[in-house]
XYZ file of C-alpha atoms in Angstrom:
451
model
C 114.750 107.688 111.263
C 115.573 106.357 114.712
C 117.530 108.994 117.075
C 119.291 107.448 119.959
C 119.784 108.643 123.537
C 123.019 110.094 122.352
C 122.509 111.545 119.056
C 119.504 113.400 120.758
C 121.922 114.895 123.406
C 124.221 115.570 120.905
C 121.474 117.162 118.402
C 120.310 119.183 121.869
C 123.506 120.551 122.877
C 124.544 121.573 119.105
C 121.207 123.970 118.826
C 121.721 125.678 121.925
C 125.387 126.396 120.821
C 124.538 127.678 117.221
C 125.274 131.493 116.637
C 126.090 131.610 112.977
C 124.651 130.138 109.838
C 127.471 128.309 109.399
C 126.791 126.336 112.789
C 122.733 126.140 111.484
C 124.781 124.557 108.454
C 126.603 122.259 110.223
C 123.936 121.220 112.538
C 121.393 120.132 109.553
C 124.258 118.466 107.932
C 125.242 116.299 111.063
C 121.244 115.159 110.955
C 121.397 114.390 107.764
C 124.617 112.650 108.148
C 122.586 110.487 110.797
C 119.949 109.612 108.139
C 121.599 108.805 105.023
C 125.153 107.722 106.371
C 127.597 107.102 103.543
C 125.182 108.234 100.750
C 124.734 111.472 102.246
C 125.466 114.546 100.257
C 126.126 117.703 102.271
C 123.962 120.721 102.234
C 126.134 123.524 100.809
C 125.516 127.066 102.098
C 124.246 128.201 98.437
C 120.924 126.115 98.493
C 120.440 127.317 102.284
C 120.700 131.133 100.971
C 118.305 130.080 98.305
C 115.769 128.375 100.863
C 116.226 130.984 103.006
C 115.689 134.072 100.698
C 113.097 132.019 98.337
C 109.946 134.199 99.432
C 112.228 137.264 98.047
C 112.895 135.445 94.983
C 109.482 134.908 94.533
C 108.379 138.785 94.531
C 111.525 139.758 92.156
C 110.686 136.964 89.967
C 106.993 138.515 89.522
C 108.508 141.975 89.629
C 110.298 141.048 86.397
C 107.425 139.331 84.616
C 105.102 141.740 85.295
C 107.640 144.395 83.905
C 108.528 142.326 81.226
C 106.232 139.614 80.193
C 107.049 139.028 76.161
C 110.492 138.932 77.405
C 110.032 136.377 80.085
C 107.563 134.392 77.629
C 109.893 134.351 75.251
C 112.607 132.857 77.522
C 110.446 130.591 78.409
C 111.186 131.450 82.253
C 108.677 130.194 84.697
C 108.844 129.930 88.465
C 108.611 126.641 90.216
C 106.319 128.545 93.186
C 108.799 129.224 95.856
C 109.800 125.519 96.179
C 106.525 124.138 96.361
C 104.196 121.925 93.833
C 100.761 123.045 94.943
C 97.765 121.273 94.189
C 93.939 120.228 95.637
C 92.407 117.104 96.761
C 88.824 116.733 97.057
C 87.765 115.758 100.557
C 85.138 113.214 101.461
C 82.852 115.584 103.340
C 82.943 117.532 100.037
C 85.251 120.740 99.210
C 88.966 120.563 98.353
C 91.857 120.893 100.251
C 95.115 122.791 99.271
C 98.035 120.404 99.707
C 101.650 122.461 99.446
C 103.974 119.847 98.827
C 108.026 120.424 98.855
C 109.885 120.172 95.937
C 112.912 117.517 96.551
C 115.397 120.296 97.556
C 113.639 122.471 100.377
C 112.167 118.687 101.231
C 115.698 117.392 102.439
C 116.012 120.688 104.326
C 112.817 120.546 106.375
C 113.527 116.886 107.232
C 116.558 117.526 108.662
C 114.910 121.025 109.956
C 111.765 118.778 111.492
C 114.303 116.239 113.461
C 116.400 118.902 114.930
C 113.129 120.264 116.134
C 111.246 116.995 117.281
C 114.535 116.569 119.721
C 114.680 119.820 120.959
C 111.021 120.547 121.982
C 108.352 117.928 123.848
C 105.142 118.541 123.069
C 102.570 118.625 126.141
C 101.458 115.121 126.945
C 97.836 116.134 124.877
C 99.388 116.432 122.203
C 99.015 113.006 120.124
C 99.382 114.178 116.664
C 103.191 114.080 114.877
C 104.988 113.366 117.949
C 107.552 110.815 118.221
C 106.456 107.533 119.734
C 103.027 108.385 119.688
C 99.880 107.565 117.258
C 96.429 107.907 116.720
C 96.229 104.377 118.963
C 97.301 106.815 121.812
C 95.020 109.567 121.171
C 92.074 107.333 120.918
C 92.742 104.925 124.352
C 92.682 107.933 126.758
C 89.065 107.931 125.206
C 87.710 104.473 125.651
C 84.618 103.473 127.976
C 83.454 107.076 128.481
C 79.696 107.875 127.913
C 80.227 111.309 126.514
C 82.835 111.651 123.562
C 83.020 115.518 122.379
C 85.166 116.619 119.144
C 85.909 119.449 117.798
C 87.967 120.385 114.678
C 89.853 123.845 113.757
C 89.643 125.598 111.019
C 92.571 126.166 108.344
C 95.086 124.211 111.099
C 98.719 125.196 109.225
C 98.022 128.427 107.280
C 96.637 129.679 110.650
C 99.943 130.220 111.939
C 101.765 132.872 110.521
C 106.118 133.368 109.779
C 106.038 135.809 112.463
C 104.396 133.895 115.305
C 106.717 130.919 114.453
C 110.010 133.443 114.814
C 108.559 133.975 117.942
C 108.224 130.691 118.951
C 111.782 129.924 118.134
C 113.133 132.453 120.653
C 111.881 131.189 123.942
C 112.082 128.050 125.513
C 112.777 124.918 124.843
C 114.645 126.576 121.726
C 115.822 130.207 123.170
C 116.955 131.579 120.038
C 116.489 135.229 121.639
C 120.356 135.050 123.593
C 122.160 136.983 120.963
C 121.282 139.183 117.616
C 122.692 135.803 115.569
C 120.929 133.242 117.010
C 117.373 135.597 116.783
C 118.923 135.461 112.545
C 118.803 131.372 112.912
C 115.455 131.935 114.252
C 114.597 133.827 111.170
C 116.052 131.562 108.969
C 114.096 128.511 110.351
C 110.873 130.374 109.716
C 112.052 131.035 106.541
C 112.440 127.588 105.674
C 109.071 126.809 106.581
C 106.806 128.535 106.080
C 105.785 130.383 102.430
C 103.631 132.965 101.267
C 100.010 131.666 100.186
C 95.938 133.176 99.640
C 94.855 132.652 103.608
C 91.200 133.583 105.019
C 91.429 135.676 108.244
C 89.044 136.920 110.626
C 89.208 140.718 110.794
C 86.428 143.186 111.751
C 83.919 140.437 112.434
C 83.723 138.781 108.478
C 86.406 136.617 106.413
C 88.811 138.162 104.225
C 91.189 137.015 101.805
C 94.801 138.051 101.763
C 98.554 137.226 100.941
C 100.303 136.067 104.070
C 103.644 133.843 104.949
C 102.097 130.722 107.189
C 102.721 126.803 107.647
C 101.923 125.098 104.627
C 99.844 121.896 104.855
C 102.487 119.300 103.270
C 105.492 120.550 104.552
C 107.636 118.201 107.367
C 108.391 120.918 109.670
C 104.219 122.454 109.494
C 103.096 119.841 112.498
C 106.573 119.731 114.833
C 105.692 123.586 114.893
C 102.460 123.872 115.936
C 102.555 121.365 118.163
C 105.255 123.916 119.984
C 102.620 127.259 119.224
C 99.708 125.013 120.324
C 101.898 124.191 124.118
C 100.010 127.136 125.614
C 96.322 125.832 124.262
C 97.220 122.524 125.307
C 98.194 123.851 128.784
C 94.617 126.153 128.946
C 92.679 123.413 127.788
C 93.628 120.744 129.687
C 93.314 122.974 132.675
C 89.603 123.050 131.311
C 89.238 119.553 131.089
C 91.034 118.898 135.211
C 88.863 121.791 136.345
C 84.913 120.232 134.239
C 86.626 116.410 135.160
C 87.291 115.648 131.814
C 89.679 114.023 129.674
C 91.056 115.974 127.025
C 93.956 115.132 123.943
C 94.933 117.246 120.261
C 95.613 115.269 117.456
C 96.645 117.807 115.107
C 93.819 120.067 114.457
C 91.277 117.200 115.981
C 90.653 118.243 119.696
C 88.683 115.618 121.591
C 86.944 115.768 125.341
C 85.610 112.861 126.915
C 83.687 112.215 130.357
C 81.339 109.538 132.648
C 78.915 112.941 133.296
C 77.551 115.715 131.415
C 77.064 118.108 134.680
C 79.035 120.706 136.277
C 77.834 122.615 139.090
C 78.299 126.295 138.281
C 77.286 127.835 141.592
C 76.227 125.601 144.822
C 73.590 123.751 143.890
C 72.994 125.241 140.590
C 73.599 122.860 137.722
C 74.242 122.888 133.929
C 75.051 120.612 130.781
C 78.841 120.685 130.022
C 78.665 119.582 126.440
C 75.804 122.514 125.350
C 75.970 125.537 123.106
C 77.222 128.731 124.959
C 77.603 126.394 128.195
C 80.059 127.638 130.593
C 82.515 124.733 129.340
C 82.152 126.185 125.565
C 82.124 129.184 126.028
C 85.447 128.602 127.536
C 86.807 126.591 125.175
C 86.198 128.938 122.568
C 87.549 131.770 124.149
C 90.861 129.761 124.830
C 91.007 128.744 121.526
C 90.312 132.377 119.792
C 92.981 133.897 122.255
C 95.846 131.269 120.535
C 94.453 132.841 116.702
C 92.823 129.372 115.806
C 89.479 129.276 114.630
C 86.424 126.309 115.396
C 85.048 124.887 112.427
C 81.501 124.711 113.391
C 80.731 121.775 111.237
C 82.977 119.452 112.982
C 81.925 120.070 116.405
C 80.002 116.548 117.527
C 78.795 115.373 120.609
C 78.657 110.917 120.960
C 76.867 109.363 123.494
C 77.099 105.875 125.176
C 74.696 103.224 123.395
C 75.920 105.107 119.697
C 79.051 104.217 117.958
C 82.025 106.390 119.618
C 84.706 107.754 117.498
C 88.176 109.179 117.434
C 90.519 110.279 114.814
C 88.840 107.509 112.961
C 89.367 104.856 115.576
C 85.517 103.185 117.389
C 86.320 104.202 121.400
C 83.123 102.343 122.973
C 85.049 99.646 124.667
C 88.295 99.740 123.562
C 90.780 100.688 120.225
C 89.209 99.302 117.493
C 88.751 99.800 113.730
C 85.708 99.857 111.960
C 83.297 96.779 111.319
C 83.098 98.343 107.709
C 87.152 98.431 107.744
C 87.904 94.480 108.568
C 84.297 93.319 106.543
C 86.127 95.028 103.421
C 89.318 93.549 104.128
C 87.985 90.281 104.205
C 85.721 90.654 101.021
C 89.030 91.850 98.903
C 90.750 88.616 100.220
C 88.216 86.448 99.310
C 87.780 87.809 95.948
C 91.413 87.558 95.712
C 90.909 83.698 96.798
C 87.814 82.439 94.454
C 88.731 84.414 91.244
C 92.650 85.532 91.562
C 94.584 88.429 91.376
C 93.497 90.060 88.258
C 90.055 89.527 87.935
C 89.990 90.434 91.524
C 91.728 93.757 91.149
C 88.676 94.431 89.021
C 86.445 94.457 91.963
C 89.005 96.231 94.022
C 89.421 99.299 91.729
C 85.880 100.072 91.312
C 85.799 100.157 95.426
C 88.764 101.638 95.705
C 88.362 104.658 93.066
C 85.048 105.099 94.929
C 86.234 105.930 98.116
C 89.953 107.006 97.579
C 89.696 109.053 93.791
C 89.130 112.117 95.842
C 92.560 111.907 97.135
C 94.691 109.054 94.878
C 95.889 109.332 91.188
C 96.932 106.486 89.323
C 96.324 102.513 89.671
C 96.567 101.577 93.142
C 98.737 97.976 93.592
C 96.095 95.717 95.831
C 98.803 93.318 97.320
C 100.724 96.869 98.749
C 97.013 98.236 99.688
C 95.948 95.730 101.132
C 99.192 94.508 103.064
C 99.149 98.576 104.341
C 95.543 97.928 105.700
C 96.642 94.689 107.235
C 99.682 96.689 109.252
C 97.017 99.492 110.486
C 94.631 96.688 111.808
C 97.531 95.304 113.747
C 98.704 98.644 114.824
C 94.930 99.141 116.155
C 94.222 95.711 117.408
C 97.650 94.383 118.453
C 99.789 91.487 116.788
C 98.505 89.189 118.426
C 94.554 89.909 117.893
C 92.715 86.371 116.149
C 91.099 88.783 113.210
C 94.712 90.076 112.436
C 96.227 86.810 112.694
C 93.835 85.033 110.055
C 93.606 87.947 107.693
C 97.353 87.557 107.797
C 97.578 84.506 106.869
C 95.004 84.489 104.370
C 97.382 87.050 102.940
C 100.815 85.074 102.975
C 99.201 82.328 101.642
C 98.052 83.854 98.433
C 101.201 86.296 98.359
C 103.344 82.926 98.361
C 101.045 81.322 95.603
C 100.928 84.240 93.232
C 103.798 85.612 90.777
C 106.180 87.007 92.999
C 104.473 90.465 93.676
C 107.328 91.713 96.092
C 109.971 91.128 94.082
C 108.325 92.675 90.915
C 107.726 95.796 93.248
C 111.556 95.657 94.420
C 112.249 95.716 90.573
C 109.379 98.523 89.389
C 111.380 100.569 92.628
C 114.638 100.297 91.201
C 114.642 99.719 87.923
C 111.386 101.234 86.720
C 107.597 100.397 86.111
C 108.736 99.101 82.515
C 110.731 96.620 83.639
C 108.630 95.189 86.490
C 105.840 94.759 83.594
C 108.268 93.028 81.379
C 109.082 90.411 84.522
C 105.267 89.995 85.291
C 104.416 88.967 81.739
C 107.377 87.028 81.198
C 106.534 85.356 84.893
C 102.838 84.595 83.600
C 104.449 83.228 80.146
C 106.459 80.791 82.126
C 103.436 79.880 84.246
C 101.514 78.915 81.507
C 104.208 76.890 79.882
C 104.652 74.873 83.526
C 100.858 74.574 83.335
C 100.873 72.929 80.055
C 103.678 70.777 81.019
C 101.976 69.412 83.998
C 98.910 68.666 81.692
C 100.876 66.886 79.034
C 102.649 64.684 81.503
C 99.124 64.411 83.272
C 97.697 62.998 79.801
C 100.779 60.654 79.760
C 100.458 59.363 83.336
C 96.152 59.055 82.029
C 97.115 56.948 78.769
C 99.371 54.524 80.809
């Protein structure tokens, strides 16, 4: 959703006059007023007492079953996990990741919830990741032409951040929910909203424990508006780092990246050492800046690339400018081509093998090529620019077979709105009517032949 100048003055001025709930009410009801216009459905103040007090229902829902469990069984009550759907995705580097996603309901809230927020605070100017007008484009160009690229990663990002460090957050500025007793309740409320209770690993008495704790959930809205305002003091330390080494620094998320044209700093006169080295004075640094804002380094990420090797960040090659993989625009091409010599179908063959290869860690169900490969088509030209030559061709490679194929776009529009069924009935009856075009070109042909 695009805010203008005025709706984000008016969206700023609003928060800093809220002192009840009913004002909180209002406020996330004006957003979402802004978003769906005439179609919009106002939050009432029942479902915000529900979000709001859904950890509590939680614990007295498994007070009751635990009390009661035939009972419960037999009344078939089950609870929908404090307005989440929580399941894993396996990860490329191997491992799964816990993805808590929000059920439609608490959804609506935290995008409402995450815009109020994204106009109130401004992330520091290292911050790449989730902010508004910004991408991983940006993150990777402050990078470009340096001979030393350094990356680190952090460990458990979102469910490092805890309810009560994000009430916290809320009450000093840019937000200063601390003025009066209601507005430190709003406060409570948002964290409420966002975050929920889940199995966490902390660091306590030097080994990794598990334990029940209310953090950020990866998959929520609001989880990356917030920690982009808890990480403001990192991003202040570290780039402070970075000025004082003569580096370049930028977050994307949990993807910190350092970049420079040398790899020495002169600790005392005349007495030199490596910047980018184990237990350097530059890591050890770092790491202490890092453990002081409760985050954690995830050793396997950290990665040092040097000039003359292939330069990367957030996925993006940095040697001597923004570009995308070789790999990425080779692939592209070969799925085009396929689509050119043997057609869609048989060439959606080729593409699912691929495809399940590299994205059935992640993906579930058939993938549509045309929408894939039109979404890969809109990153390269994000990357490279609209008017790059590679985009250009690829694109209209792309139109050309889109425009001599059965109507994909509009069989989408109709599987969007009217259901998967129904777009299949359209395709078939599209490909029935092709064939009987293509037999009544050859039967005129064979007339045109026998006079």
């Amino acid at each position: 959703m695009k805010i203008t100048p005025e709706q984000k003055s008016n969206i700023q001025k609003a928060f800093q006059k809220m002192n009840s709930k009913n004002d909180f009410l209002a406020l996330l009801n004006e957003v979402k007023q802004m978003e769906y216009g005439k179609k919009c459905h106002p939050f009432t103040e029942k479902q915000l007492n529900y979000y709001i007090n859904k950890d509590k229902f939680a614990s007295d829902f498994e007070v009751i079953q635990a009390l009661f469990p035939e009972e419960a069984a037999k009344k078939n009550l089950v609870h929908t996990g404090q307005g989440y759907t929580t399941f894993t995705i396996k990860k490329k580097s191997g491992g799964t990741r816990t993805i808590h996603a929000p059920q439609k309901g608490l959804k609506e809230f935290q995008k409402a919830l995450n815009t109020i927020l994204q106009n109130v605070h401004e992330p520091h100017k290292a911050a790449t990741g989730f902010v508004l007008n910004k991408s991983i484009v940006d993150n990777a160009k402050v990078h470009v032409g340096q001979l030393y690229v350094y990356n680190l990663d952090l460990k458990d990002f979102f469910p490092s951040v805890d309810k009560s460090r994000v009430w916290g957050r809320l009450l000093v500025a840019p937000f200063h929910l601390e003025n009066s007793v209601e507005r430190k309740k709003i406060a409570n409320m948002i964290a409420a909203i966002t975050c929920t209770k889940m199995e966490v690993e902390r660091y306590e008495n030097n080994a990794w424990i598990k334990k029940i704790c209310a953090v950020l959930p990866q998959g929520a809205p609001t989880s990356p508006t917030l920690t982009n305002a808890i990480c403001e003091k990192m991003d202040v330390r570290l780039a402070g780092v970075a000025k004082r080494f003569g580096l370049k620094y930028t977050r994307y998320a949990d993807d910190i990246t350092f970049s420079s044209n040398h790899n020495n700093y002169e600790v005392t006169p005349n007495n030199f050492e490596k910047i980018f080295l184990t237990n350097s004075t530059f890591d050890m640094e770092v790491r202490r800046i890092i453990a002081d804002q409760n985050f954690h380094v995830k050793e396997s990420k950290v990665r040092l690339q040097k000039e003359g090797y292939r330069q990367e960040v957030t996925g993006l090659v940095v040697n001597d400018k923004v570009n995308v993989t070789r790999r990425y625009v080779k692939q592209l091409r070969q799925w085009l081509y396929y689509w050119e010599t043997y057609g869609y179908e048989k060439a959606f063959t080729f593409f699912l093998q691929k495809y399940a290869a590299e994205k059935g860690h992640s993906k579930k169900g058939k993938p549509n090529m045309a929408m894939v490969l039109e979404g890969k088509l809109l990153y390269l030209k994000m990357v490279k620019g609209e008017l790059d030559g590679t985009y250009l061709k690829l694109k209209e490679r792309f139109d050309n077979l889109i425009d001599s194929a059965t109507p994909i776009n509009s069989i989408l529009d109709i599987w969007e709105t009217q259901g998967i069924e129904k777009a299949m009935e359209t395709y078939y009856s599209s490909k029935k009517d092709n064939k009987k075009e293509e037999k009544k070109k050859d039967k005129n042909n064979n007339v045109v032949l026998i006079i």
